Short mmCIF file of C-alpha atoms in Angstrom, two decimals:
data_model
loop_
_atom_site.label_atom_id
_atom_site.label_comp_id
_atom_site.label_asym_id
_atom_site.label_seq_id
_atom_site.Cartn_x
_atom_site.Cartn_y
_atom_site.Cartn_z
CA UNK A 1 -18.11 65.40 40.58
CA UNK A 2 -14.85 66.90 39.57
CA UNK A 3 -14.23 68.69 36.31
CA UNK A 4 -11.67 66.09 35.13
CA UNK A 5 -14.36 63.40 35.45
CA UNK A 6 -16.81 65.45 33.33
CA UNK A 7 -14.43 65.87 30.57
CA UNK A 8 -13.18 62.37 30.69
CA UNK A 9 -16.55 60.88 30.09
CA UNK A 10 -17.32 59.61 33.67
CA UNK A 11 -20.95 58.80 34.28
CA UNK A 12 -22.98 60.61 36.98
CA UNK A 13 -26.45 60.48 38.36
CA UNK A 14 -28.82 63.20 37.28
CA UNK A 15 -32.56 64.04 36.63
CA UNK A 16 -33.17 65.04 33.00
CA UNK A 17 -36.37 67.23 32.87
CA UNK A 18 -37.43 65.58 36.12
CA UNK A 19 -36.63 61.84 35.09
CA UNK A 20 -33.97 60.04 36.83
CA UNK A 21 -31.10 59.22 34.45
CA UNK A 22 -27.27 58.52 34.21
CA UNK A 23 -25.48 61.09 32.14
CA UNK A 24 -21.98 61.22 30.49
CA UNK A 25 -20.43 64.49 29.21
CA UNK A 26 -17.62 63.39 26.85
CA UNK A 27 -15.21 66.02 25.31
CA UNK A 28 -12.33 63.57 24.53
CA UNK A 29 -9.70 64.55 21.96
CA UNK A 30 -10.32 63.10 18.49
CA UNK A 31 -13.93 62.30 18.99
CA UNK A 32 -17.23 64.26 18.65
CA UNK A 33 -17.98 65.99 21.94
CA UNK A 34 -21.27 64.96 23.11
CA UNK A 35 -23.69 64.68 26.07
CA UNK A 36 -25.27 61.20 26.41
CA UNK A 37 -27.79 60.12 28.92
CA UNK A 38 -29.90 57.01 29.65
CA UNK A 39 -33.28 57.59 31.53
CA UNK A 40 -34.50 55.05 33.94
CA UNK A 41 -36.86 52.54 32.15
CA UNK A 42 -35.94 53.66 28.70
CA UNK A 43 -34.54 51.14 26.30
CA UNK A 44 -32.22 53.49 24.25
CA UNK A 45 -29.57 55.97 25.20
CA UNK A 46 -30.13 59.43 24.00
CA UNK A 47 -27.31 62.00 23.00
CA UNK A 48 -26.56 65.49 21.86
CA UNK A 49 -23.68 66.45 19.78
CA UNK A 50 -22.12 69.58 21.28
CA UNK A 51 -21.15 70.95 17.88
CA UNK A 52 -24.18 69.99 15.86
CA UNK A 53 -27.06 70.20 18.35
CA UNK A 54 -26.40 72.39 21.16
CA UNK A 55 -27.00 76.15 21.11
CA UNK A 56 -25.71 77.11 24.55
CA UNK A 57 -25.66 75.97 28.29
CA UNK A 58 -25.91 77.82 31.50
CA UNK A 59 -25.49 76.50 35.17
CA UNK A 60 -27.67 77.70 37.96
CA UNK A 61 -27.45 76.16 41.40
CA UNK A 62 -27.38 72.50 40.93
CA UNK A 63 -29.00 72.55 37.60
CA UNK A 64 -27.36 72.71 34.12
CA UNK A 65 -29.82 74.04 31.38
CA UNK A 66 -28.70 72.85 27.92
CA UNK A 67 -30.48 74.64 25.04
CA UNK A 68 -30.57 72.57 21.93
CA UNK A 69 -31.64 72.73 18.20
CA UNK A 70 -32.65 69.21 17.28
CA UNK A 71 -34.56 67.49 14.61
CA UNK A 72 -36.68 65.30 17.09
CA UNK A 73 -36.77 64.05 20.57
CA UNK A 74 -36.01 60.37 19.68
CA UNK A 75 -32.87 58.31 20.63
CA UNK A 76 -29.80 59.35 18.72
CA UNK A 77 -26.99 56.77 18.50
CA UNK A 78 -23.56 58.06 18.98
CA UNK A 79 -21.24 59.42 17.57
CA UNK A 80 -22.82 62.59 16.31
CA UNK A 81 -25.67 60.87 14.31
CA UNK A 82 -27.98 63.54 12.59
CA UNK A 83 -31.61 62.97 12.74
CA UNK A 84 -33.89 63.92 9.94
CA UNK A 85 -36.90 66.13 10.05
CA UNK A 86 -37.35 69.77 10.81
CA UNK A 87 -35.35 71.07 13.70
CA UNK A 88 -36.69 73.03 16.74
CA UNK A 89 -35.44 74.44 19.92
CA UNK A 90 -35.51 72.20 22.98
CA UNK A 91 -34.24 72.67 26.65
CA UNK A 92 -32.85 69.95 28.71
CA UNK A 93 -32.53 70.50 32.51
CA UNK A 94 -29.87 68.43 34.10
CA UNK A 95 -30.26 68.42 37.86
CA UNK A 96 -26.90 67.07 39.28
CA UNK A 97 -27.19 64.56 42.13
CA UNK A 98 -23.72 65.84 43.23
CA UNK A 99 -24.87 69.40 43.80
CA UNK A 100 -23.83 72.80 42.76
CA UNK A 101 -20.17 71.99 42.30
CA UNK A 102 -20.90 69.33 39.72
CA UNK A 103 -23.28 71.66 37.94
CA UNK A 104 -20.64 74.39 37.78
CA UNK A 105 -18.18 71.91 36.44
CA UNK A 106 -20.40 70.66 33.76
CA UNK A 107 -21.53 74.24 32.74
CA UNK A 108 -17.95 75.40 32.57
CA UNK A 109 -16.92 72.31 30.38
CA UNK A 110 -19.91 72.88 28.14
CA UNK A 111 -19.18 76.54 27.62
CA UNK A 112 -15.57 75.81 27.00
CA UNK A 113 -16.24 73.28 24.41
CA UNK A 114 -18.65 75.57 22.66
CA UNK A 115 -16.23 78.49 22.70
CA UNK A 116 -13.61 76.19 21.11
CA UNK A 117 -15.68 75.83 17.92
CA UNK A 118 -15.08 79.46 17.12
CA UNK A 119 -18.85 80.51 17.19
CA UNK A 120 -19.60 84.17 16.90
CA UNK A 121 -20.39 85.91 20.16
CA UNK A 122 -21.34 89.29 18.93
CA UNK A 123 -23.38 89.96 15.79
CA UNK A 124 -24.74 93.09 13.95
CA UNK A 125 -28.17 92.22 12.42
CA UNK A 126 -29.60 94.22 9.52
CA UNK A 127 -33.15 93.66 8.83
CA UNK A 128 -35.00 94.86 5.58
CA UNK A 129 -38.59 95.40 6.75
CA UNK A 130 -39.76 96.12 3.15
CA UNK A 131 -38.53 92.93 1.41
CA UNK A 132 -40.57 90.10 0.37
CA UNK A 133 -43.95 90.12 2.07
CA UNK A 134 -42.70 92.78 4.53
CA UNK A 135 -42.53 90.14 7.36
CA UNK A 136 -38.80 90.24 8.15
CA UNK A 137 -39.13 92.26 11.37
CA UNK A 138 -41.79 89.65 12.66
CA UNK A 139 -39.59 86.81 11.55
CA UNK A 140 -36.64 88.32 13.53
CA UNK A 141 -38.74 88.59 16.72
CA UNK A 142 -40.34 85.11 16.28
CA UNK A 143 -37.72 82.83 14.94
CA UNK A 144 -34.26 84.58 14.90
CA UNK A 145 -33.98 86.49 18.20
CA UNK A 146 -34.99 83.39 20.39
CA UNK A 147 -32.25 81.22 18.78
CA UNK A 148 -29.47 83.88 19.10
CA UNK A 149 -30.46 84.39 22.79
CA UNK A 150 -30.52 80.72 23.46
CA UNK A 151 -26.89 80.63 21.92
CA UNK A 152 -25.82 83.48 24.10
CA UNK A 153 -25.03 85.74 21.21
CA UNK A 154 -24.99 89.45 21.90
CA UNK A 155 -27.01 91.26 19.14
CA UNK A 156 -27.14 94.85 17.76
CA UNK A 157 -30.09 95.06 15.65
CA UNK A 158 -30.86 97.75 13.01
CA UNK A 159 -33.69 98.10 10.27
CA UNK A 160 -32.98 99.56 6.96
CA UNK A 161 -34.99 102.54 6.12
CA UNK A 162 -34.48 102.98 2.35
CA UNK A 163 -32.75 101.53 -0.66
CA UNK A 164 -28.95 101.95 -0.37
CA UNK A 165 -29.09 102.31 3.51
CA UNK A 166 -27.34 98.94 4.12
CA UNK A 167 -24.46 100.09 1.90
CA UNK A 168 -24.20 103.39 3.98
CA UNK A 169 -24.27 101.36 7.36
CA UNK A 170 -21.48 98.94 6.14
CA UNK A 171 -19.22 101.72 4.87
CA UNK A 172 -19.01 103.26 8.39
CA UNK A 173 -19.78 100.52 10.83
CA UNK A 174 -17.32 99.91 13.62
CA UNK A 175 -16.56 96.41 12.70
CA UNK A 176 -14.12 95.76 15.62
CA UNK A 177 -17.20 95.48 17.84
CA UNK A 178 -18.55 92.42 15.94
CA UNK A 179 -17.69 88.97 14.96
CA UNK A 180 -20.01 88.91 11.94
CA UNK A 181 -22.93 90.81 10.24
CA UNK A 182 -26.20 89.04 9.47
CA UNK A 183 -28.76 90.08 6.73
CA UNK A 184 -32.40 89.35 7.53
CA UNK A 185 -33.86 89.99 3.87
CA UNK A 186 -33.82 88.66 0.50
CA UNK A 187 -30.40 88.98 -1.44
CA UNK A 188 -30.51 92.86 -1.65
CA UNK A 189 -29.13 93.61 1.82
CA UNK A 190 -26.21 91.17 1.29
CA UNK A 191 -25.31 92.89 -1.99
CA UNK A 192 -25.48 96.27 -0.42
CA UNK A 193 -23.41 95.21 2.58
CA UNK A 194 -20.61 93.91 0.22
CA UNK A 195 -20.51 97.07 -1.89
CA UNK A 196 -20.53 99.23 1.31
CA UNK A 197 -17.54 97.21 2.77
CA UNK A 198 -15.67 97.53 -0.52
CA UNK A 199 -16.16 101.31 -0.34
CA UNK A 200 -14.13 101.54 3.02
CA UNK A 201 -10.47 102.53 3.22
CA UNK A 202 -9.93 99.56 5.25
CA UNK A 203 -11.60 97.21 2.82
CA UNK A 204 -8.85 94.72 2.83
CA UNK A 205 -9.54 93.79 6.44
CA UNK A 206 -13.21 94.65 6.39
CA UNK A 207 -14.08 92.24 3.58
CA UNK A 208 -12.92 89.37 5.71
CA UNK A 209 -15.91 89.99 8.17
CA UNK A 210 -18.26 87.02 7.84
CA UNK A 211 -21.64 87.73 6.61
CA UNK A 212 -24.69 85.71 7.43
CA UNK A 213 -27.80 85.49 5.25
CA UNK A 214 -31.32 84.62 6.61
CA UNK A 215 -33.98 84.12 4.07
CA UNK A 216 -36.75 86.70 4.55
CA UNK A 217 -37.22 88.17 1.16
CA UNK A 218 -38.53 87.19 -2.31
CA UNK A 219 -35.71 85.43 -4.00
CA UNK A 220 -33.30 84.21 -1.32
CA UNK A 221 -30.92 82.77 -3.94
CA UNK A 222 -27.74 83.02 -1.72
CA UNK A 223 -29.44 81.46 1.28
CA UNK A 224 -30.72 78.67 -0.80
CA UNK A 225 -27.42 78.07 -2.41
CA UNK A 226 -25.57 77.82 0.83
CA UNK A 227 -28.18 75.63 2.63
CA UNK A 228 -28.70 73.39 -0.29
CA UNK A 229 -24.94 72.72 -0.60
CA UNK A 230 -25.15 71.21 2.85
CA UNK A 231 -28.42 69.36 2.17
CA UNK A 232 -30.23 71.70 4.51
CA UNK A 233 -33.66 73.17 3.97
CA UNK A 234 -33.88 76.81 3.06
CA UNK A 235 -35.59 77.80 6.32
CA UNK A 236 -35.00 80.81 8.73
CA UNK A 237 -34.10 78.53 11.64
CA UNK A 238 -31.63 76.49 9.59
CA UNK A 239 -29.92 79.58 8.38
CA UNK A 240 -29.64 81.09 11.75
CA UNK A 241 -28.15 77.84 13.28
CA UNK A 242 -25.59 77.76 10.47
CA UNK A 243 -24.57 81.30 11.56
CA UNK A 244 -24.47 80.35 15.25
CA UNK A 245 -22.22 77.44 14.55
CA UNK A 246 -19.77 79.82 12.79
CA UNK A 247 -18.68 77.76 9.82
CA UNK A 248 -17.44 80.04 7.01
CA UNK A 249 -17.33 79.88 3.16
CA UNK A 250 -15.25 81.96 0.86
CA UNK A 251 -17.18 83.60 -1.80
CA UNK A 252 -16.35 85.10 -5.30
CA UNK A 253 -16.98 88.69 -5.95
CA UNK A 254 -17.56 89.98 -9.47
CA UNK A 255 -16.65 93.50 -10.48
CA UNK A 256 -18.98 95.03 -13.16
CA UNK A 257 -17.55 98.05 -14.73
CA UNK A 258 -18.25 100.61 -17.45
CA UNK A 259 -15.52 103.15 -17.82
CA UNK A 260 -15.13 104.70 -14.29
CA UNK A 261 -18.46 103.39 -13.05
CA UNK A 262 -18.31 100.22 -10.99
CA UNK A 263 -20.44 98.03 -8.83
CA UNK A 264 -19.76 94.64 -7.12
CA UNK A 265 -21.92 91.42 -7.59
CA UNK A 266 -22.10 88.29 -5.55
CA UNK A 267 -25.16 86.60 -7.25
CA UNK A 268 -25.80 87.36 -10.81
CA UNK A 269 -25.87 89.86 -13.79
CA UNK A 270 -28.65 89.32 -16.19
CA UNK A 271 -30.01 90.99 -19.36
CA UNK A 272 -33.05 90.05 -21.43
CA UNK A 273 -35.66 87.67 -20.27
CA UNK A 274 -34.55 87.03 -16.68
CA UNK A 275 -33.80 90.78 -16.00
CA UNK A 276 -37.18 91.83 -17.53
CA UNK A 277 -38.98 89.24 -15.30
CA UNK A 278 -36.96 90.24 -12.16
CA UNK A 279 -37.51 93.95 -12.56
CA UNK A 280 -40.88 94.40 -14.27
CA UNK A 281 -42.52 91.95 -11.90
CA UNK A 282 -41.97 94.48 -9.13
CA UNK A 283 -45.41 95.73 -9.72
CA UNK A 284 -46.77 92.29 -8.50
CA UNK A 285 -44.69 92.23 -5.39
CA UNK A 286 -47.67 91.43 -3.18
CA UNK A 287 -47.68 87.97 -4.76
CA UNK A 288 -44.44 87.06 -3.10
CA UNK A 289 -42.16 84.67 -4.97
CA UNK A 290 -45.08 83.70 -7.18
CA UNK A 291 -44.63 87.00 -9.00
CA UNK A 292 -41.56 85.52 -10.84
CA UNK A 293 -43.62 82.44 -12.25
CA UNK A 294 -46.53 84.70 -13.18
CA UNK A 295 -44.54 87.21 -14.97
CA UNK A 296 -42.20 84.72 -16.68
CA UNK A 297 -45.33 83.30 -18.41
CA UNK A 298 -46.42 86.74 -19.33
CA UNK A 299 -42.88 87.53 -20.92
CA UNK A 300 -42.82 84.15 -22.69
CA UNK A 301 -46.16 84.76 -24.34
CA UNK A 302 -44.92 88.09 -25.46
CA UNK A 303 -41.30 87.09 -26.13
CA UNK A 304 -38.62 89.79 -26.70
CA UNK A 305 -35.37 89.25 -28.47
CA UNK A 306 -32.31 91.73 -28.23
CA UNK A 307 -29.57 92.51 -30.52
CA UNK A 308 -26.18 92.70 -29.07
CA UNK A 309 -23.06 90.60 -28.53
CA UNK A 310 -20.91 89.04 -25.73
CA UNK A 311 -17.16 88.65 -25.44
CA UNK A 312 -15.47 86.46 -22.95
CA UNK A 313 -12.22 84.88 -21.97
CA UNK A 314 -12.88 81.19 -21.44
CA UNK A 315 -11.64 79.00 -18.60
CA UNK A 316 -9.13 76.27 -19.49
CA UNK A 317 -10.95 73.64 -21.59
CA UNK A 318 -13.49 76.15 -23.09
CA UNK A 319 -11.35 77.97 -25.60
CA UNK A 320 -13.15 76.59 -28.54
CA UNK A 321 -16.51 78.08 -27.82
CA UNK A 322 -17.80 81.10 -29.61
CA UNK A 323 -16.09 82.68 -32.50
CA UNK A 324 -12.45 83.86 -32.24
CA UNK A 325 -11.83 87.58 -31.78
CA UNK A 326 -9.00 89.14 -33.84
CA UNK A 327 -6.30 90.72 -31.77
CA UNK A 328 -7.27 94.05 -33.35
CA UNK A 329 -10.80 93.66 -32.16
CA UNK A 330 -9.95 92.47 -28.57
CA UNK A 331 -11.92 94.22 -26.03
CA UNK A 332 -9.86 96.47 -23.83
CA UNK A 333 -10.02 95.53 -20.21
CA UNK A 334 -9.52 98.76 -18.39
CA UNK A 335 -7.64 99.04 -15.08
CA UNK A 336 -9.57 100.83 -12.51
CA UNK A 337 -8.18 104.33 -11.99
CA UNK A 338 -7.40 106.40 -8.96
CA UNK A 339 -10.41 108.48 -9.63
CA UNK A 340 -12.81 105.71 -8.66
CA UNK A 341 -14.89 106.35 -5.47
CA UNK A 342 -14.47 102.75 -4.28
CA UNK A 343 -11.37 101.96 -2.25
CA UNK A 344 -11.44 98.51 -3.69
CA UNK A 345 -10.64 98.84 -7.38
CA UNK A 346 -11.53 95.45 -8.78
CA UNK A 347 -9.26 92.48 -9.49
CA UNK A 348 -5.92 93.28 -11.13
CA UNK A 349 -6.24 91.27 -14.30
CA UNK A 350 -4.70 91.59 -17.67
CA UNK A 351 -6.43 89.84 -20.63
CA UNK A 352 -4.65 91.65 -23.48
CA UNK A 353 -2.82 88.45 -24.59
CA UNK A 354 -5.81 86.26 -23.96
CA UNK A 355 -7.86 84.26 -26.46
CA UNK A 356 -11.13 86.27 -26.52
CA UNK A 357 -14.24 84.75 -28.08
CA UNK A 358 -17.51 86.25 -29.13
CA UNK A 359 -21.12 85.34 -29.52
CA UNK A 360 -23.47 87.50 -31.51
CA UNK A 361 -27.30 87.92 -30.92
CA UNK A 362 -30.17 88.23 -31.20
CA UNK A 363 -30.60 86.97 -27.73
CA UNK A 364 -33.60 85.94 -25.57
CA UNK A 365 -31.35 86.60 -22.60
CA UNK A 366 -27.87 86.56 -21.14
CA UNK A 367 -27.16 85.65 -17.57
CA UNK A 368 -24.01 85.39 -15.55
CA UNK A 369 -24.15 83.48 -12.27
CA UNK A 370 -21.95 83.26 -9.21
CA UNK A 371 -23.96 80.71 -7.19
CA UNK A 372 -26.23 77.81 -8.16
CA UNK A 373 -29.58 79.08 -7.15
CA UNK A 374 -31.01 82.34 -8.55
CA UNK A 375 -33.98 82.02 -6.26
CA UNK A 376 -35.44 79.45 -3.90
CA UNK A 377 -37.17 77.64 -6.79
CA UNK A 378 -34.71 78.35 -9.63
CA UNK A 379 -31.40 76.34 -9.99
CA UNK A 380 -30.01 78.46 -12.79
CA UNK A 381 -26.43 77.26 -12.58
CA UNK A 382 -26.42 73.72 -11.10
CA UNK A 383 -22.49 73.36 -11.08
CA UNK A 384 -21.58 76.92 -10.03
CA UNK A 385 -19.19 77.05 -7.17
CA UNK A 386 -18.92 79.71 -4.46
CA UNK A 387 -15.16 80.31 -4.79
CA UNK A 388 -13.70 78.63 -7.82
CA UNK A 389 -12.71 81.94 -9.39
CA UNK A 390 -15.08 81.60 -12.42
CA UNK A 391 -18.48 82.94 -13.39
CA UNK A 392 -21.09 80.72 -15.15
CA UNK A 393 -22.65 82.43 -18.15
CA UNK A 394 -25.82 81.14 -19.61
CA UNK A 395 -26.75 82.47 -23.17
CA UNK A 396 -30.17 81.99 -24.66
CA UNK A 397 -30.90 82.50 -28.26
CA UNK A 398 -34.22 82.04 -30.12
CA UNK A 399 -36.53 79.08 -29.59
CA UNK A 400 -40.11 78.14 -29.80
CA UNK A 401 -42.16 79.63 -26.90
CA UNK A 402 -43.45 76.12 -25.94
CA UNK A 403 -39.92 74.83 -25.57
CA UNK A 404 -38.74 77.83 -23.65
CA UNK A 405 -41.65 77.45 -21.20
CA UNK A 406 -40.76 73.79 -20.82
CA UNK A 407 -37.06 74.84 -19.95
CA UNK A 408 -38.04 77.34 -17.37
CA UNK A 409 -40.38 74.94 -15.67
CA UNK A 410 -37.34 72.52 -15.25
CA UNK A 411 -35.30 75.14 -13.69
CA UNK A 412 -36.59 74.19 -10.17
CA UNK A 413 -34.08 71.46 -10.03
CA UNK A 414 -31.51 72.41 -12.71
CA UNK A 415 -32.66 69.63 -14.98
CA UNK A 416 -33.31 72.07 -17.79
CA UNK A 417 -29.56 71.66 -18.59
CA UNK A 418 -30.46 68.04 -19.89
CA UNK A 419 -32.79 69.38 -22.59
CA UNK A 420 -31.67 68.76 -26.18
CA UNK A 421 -32.09 72.59 -26.67
CA UNK A 422 -29.47 73.21 -23.90
CA UNK A 423 -25.67 72.65 -23.75
CA UNK A 424 -24.22 72.99 -20.27
CA UNK A 425 -20.48 73.32 -20.58
CA UNK A 426 -18.36 72.52 -17.64
CA UNK A 427 -14.96 70.70 -17.02
CA UNK A 428 -15.38 67.13 -18.46
CA UNK A 429 -18.02 67.96 -20.78
CA UNK A 430 -17.37 68.20 -24.67
CA UNK A 431 -19.20 70.15 -27.27
CA UNK A 432 -21.40 67.77 -29.28
CA UNK A 433 -20.75 67.66 -33.05
CA UNK A 434 -24.43 67.66 -33.86
CA UNK A 435 -24.91 70.92 -31.93
CA UNK A 436 -22.10 72.49 -34.04
CA UNK A 437 -24.12 71.51 -37.10
CA UNK A 438 -27.34 72.98 -35.51
CA UNK A 439 -25.44 76.31 -34.95
CA UNK A 440 -24.55 76.52 -38.41
CA UNK A 441 -28.16 75.69 -39.54
CA UNK A 442 -29.25 78.52 -37.17
CA UNK A 443 -26.86 80.95 -38.74
CA UNK A 444 -27.93 79.89 -42.13
CA UNK A 445 -31.64 80.22 -41.60
CA UNK A 446 -31.32 83.37 -39.66
CA UNK A 447 -29.82 84.87 -42.77
CA UNK A 448 -32.51 83.64 -44.94
CA UNK A 449 -35.60 84.00 -42.98
CA UNK A 450 -36.93 87.40 -41.63
CA UNK A 451 -38.28 87.49 -38.15
CA UNK A 452 -42.13 87.25 -38.19
CA UNK A 453 -43.24 86.18 -34.74
CA UNK A 454 -43.98 82.63 -33.76
CA UNK A 455 -44.65 81.48 -37.30
CA UNK A 456 -40.96 81.23 -37.90
CA UNK A 457 -39.04 78.24 -36.51
CA UNK A 458 -36.31 79.37 -34.25
CA UNK A 459 -33.49 77.32 -32.44
CA UNK A 460 -32.38 77.73 -28.96
CA UNK A 461 -28.67 77.71 -28.23
CA UNK A 462 -28.06 77.84 -24.45
CA UNK A 463 -24.29 77.94 -23.78
CA UNK A 464 -23.16 77.73 -20.23
CA UNK A 465 -19.62 78.73 -20.11
CA UNK A 466 -17.13 79.10 -17.20
CA UNK A 467 -15.34 82.32 -17.81
CA UNK A 468 -12.61 84.49 -16.32
CA UNK A 469 -13.82 87.69 -17.88
CA UNK A 470 -17.10 88.52 -19.63
CA UNK A 471 -17.93 91.60 -21.64
CA UNK A 472 -21.80 92.29 -22.46
CA UNK A 473 -22.77 94.79 -25.29
CA UNK A 474 -26.49 95.00 -24.84
CA UNK A 475 -28.52 96.20 -27.85
CA UNK A 476 -31.98 97.25 -28.90
CA UNK A 477 -35.14 94.94 -29.29
CA UNK A 478 -35.38 93.14 -32.61
CA UNK A 479 -39.14 93.82 -32.64
CA UNK A 480 -38.69 97.51 -31.75
CA UNK A 481 -35.35 99.09 -32.63
CA UNK A 482 -36.21 102.22 -30.61
CA UNK A 483 -36.48 100.21 -27.39
CA UNK A 484 -33.78 98.77 -25.19
CA UNK A 485 -33.61 96.35 -22.28
CA UNK A 486 -32.49 96.20 -18.66
CA UNK A 487 -29.09 95.19 -17.16
CA UNK A 488 -29.78 93.75 -13.76
CA UNK A 489 -27.06 93.18 -11.23
CA UNK A 490 -28.10 91.16 -8.17
CA UNK A 491 -31.74 92.33 -8.44
CA UNK A 492 -30.80 96.01 -8.96
CA UNK A 493 -30.96 97.90 -12.21
CA UNK A 494 -27.62 99.32 -13.26
CA UNK A 495 -28.70 100.37 -16.81
CA UNK A 496 -31.95 100.82 -18.81
CA UNK A 497 -32.63 101.21 -22.53
CA UNK A 498 -35.16 103.66 -23.87
CA UNK A 499 -38.87 102.55 -23.36
CA UNK A 500 -38.26 100.08 -20.56
CA UNK A 501 -40.50 99.76 -17.48
CA UNK A 502 -39.58 102.44 -14.87
CA UNK A 503 -37.37 104.32 -17.24
CA UNK A 504 -37.95 107.68 -15.76
CA UNK A 505 -37.99 106.67 -12.06
CA UNK A 506 -34.30 106.88 -11.23
CA UNK A 507 -30.88 107.88 -12.59
CA UNK A 508 -29.06 104.65 -13.27
CA UNK A 509 -25.36 103.97 -12.75
CA UNK A 510 -24.39 102.96 -16.19
CA UNK A 511 -25.45 103.82 -19.75
CA UNK A 512 -27.40 101.21 -21.71
CA UNK A 513 -25.63 100.30 -24.97
CA UNK A 514 -21.94 100.75 -24.21
CA UNK A 515 -20.05 97.57 -23.08
CA UNK A 516 -20.26 96.36 -19.60
CA UNK A 517 -17.08 94.35 -18.23
CA UNK A 518 -17.39 91.54 -15.68
CA UNK A 519 -14.32 90.29 -13.97
CA UNK A 520 -14.12 87.86 -10.93
CA UNK A 521 -12.08 88.07 -7.73
CA UNK A 522 -11.70 84.51 -6.32
CA UNK A 523 -12.78 84.17 -2.71
CA UNK A 524 -12.82 87.82 -1.84
CA UNK A 525 -15.76 87.81 0.58
CA UNK A 526 -16.74 85.49 3.37
CA UNK A 527 -20.14 84.02 4.28
CA UNK A 528 -21.46 81.81 7.01
CA UNK A 529 -22.51 78.30 5.87
CA UNK A 530 -23.80 75.06 7.36
CA UNK A 531 -20.99 72.63 7.94
#
């Protein structure tokens, strides 16, 4: 059979895995390229979408081996129907009745079509063998490597040896040798990669390198967010297949600065309850992701409140939230100076003439999110977008412990935002009048009633704001003024107050107490995503 017949959709006789059949390879313009066959004696035609199902293909002699990643082995009606269920690798051997020439033509057509999708051919894979339950290396060998080999992807693999190693690798890696970088870990290696790339002198080109995320850690918030957005399960195999297919997604990058000190975030910045749970639960890492649920309960039963304040420049439509800040009190947004170590100096944004707003504590916690999922089981910001140029800030003030526990239990699907204790502010949502009244009642009662533990009735105000710029001024514990809190950026501590867990273990990037400035750069980075 000639090549033009293969691409034109002509039917030819074959044997598929030993069973006689008639097969058609269709790559016609405007349709979904697919491989269809009808086995002798079968009632239904079967098909594979070249774009959505096929990993790779190779011709040998008069056989064409098609390596696929499919949900099941049942009939799939064209065009490009997607079957449900868990996907797995399968091989289909097409023995061509017309001999080696037909097999070579089919093999060339299949490879050409797959190449036209823009899939990566060379990947640099970084594995964190210490993350999660320390299974990343085994996951790579058992699940990731076979898929990449089946897709014909050339891989250079390296394991990280210590915290910050991925940042060092990214800052000096010869990116011209690769089409993308893959992180096999939780979210930590991704964050280090982005920070390392932005330290490079060629960061403007380097940051365009697509980054793939395979969930093999504890939190896996980025992988969950990307896969959930495409209605895919958060699994290793689905994440790898998304990388193989090569579809890309722009990703906002947040600059966190304090004076000349700077770090870049792609997930979240937290202070208070969430930061305490994330960092202090490290001692229970052997529990896997269950450590978060367990330690959240511990922290709620021994609830902490922190003094402090936040200032923010709201997105259009949110100018009325918080209290107005006088021009004379407007926070100064410092431009990053030439003395910074990082080649990327953060977004060039001036907010001096902007309408700054403020909210004062005490707070149970303050969180700023860049993606919807903080972890595989925690949808912290249900309407956050990957590249909208905004951050989603969740501010928790006082509330009864039972109500707070109920809210956290509802974070698994994001439904906690429907609680009467929570106001989730997005485009098209309006600030309820009765909540304004409750805020005034809270301020009134807070002035009249001293804090005395759980015997005092507290109110929760959860404000979810879409903001352009955000400034956090963390303070001390209400219950113990000598003790501070933790500022956590993407799972790493950037500042600790006195008396906190692990205070004397490391030197931290920023001081606890002085303001920390967050500013977002829209769509700066690129990640692989499911279509």
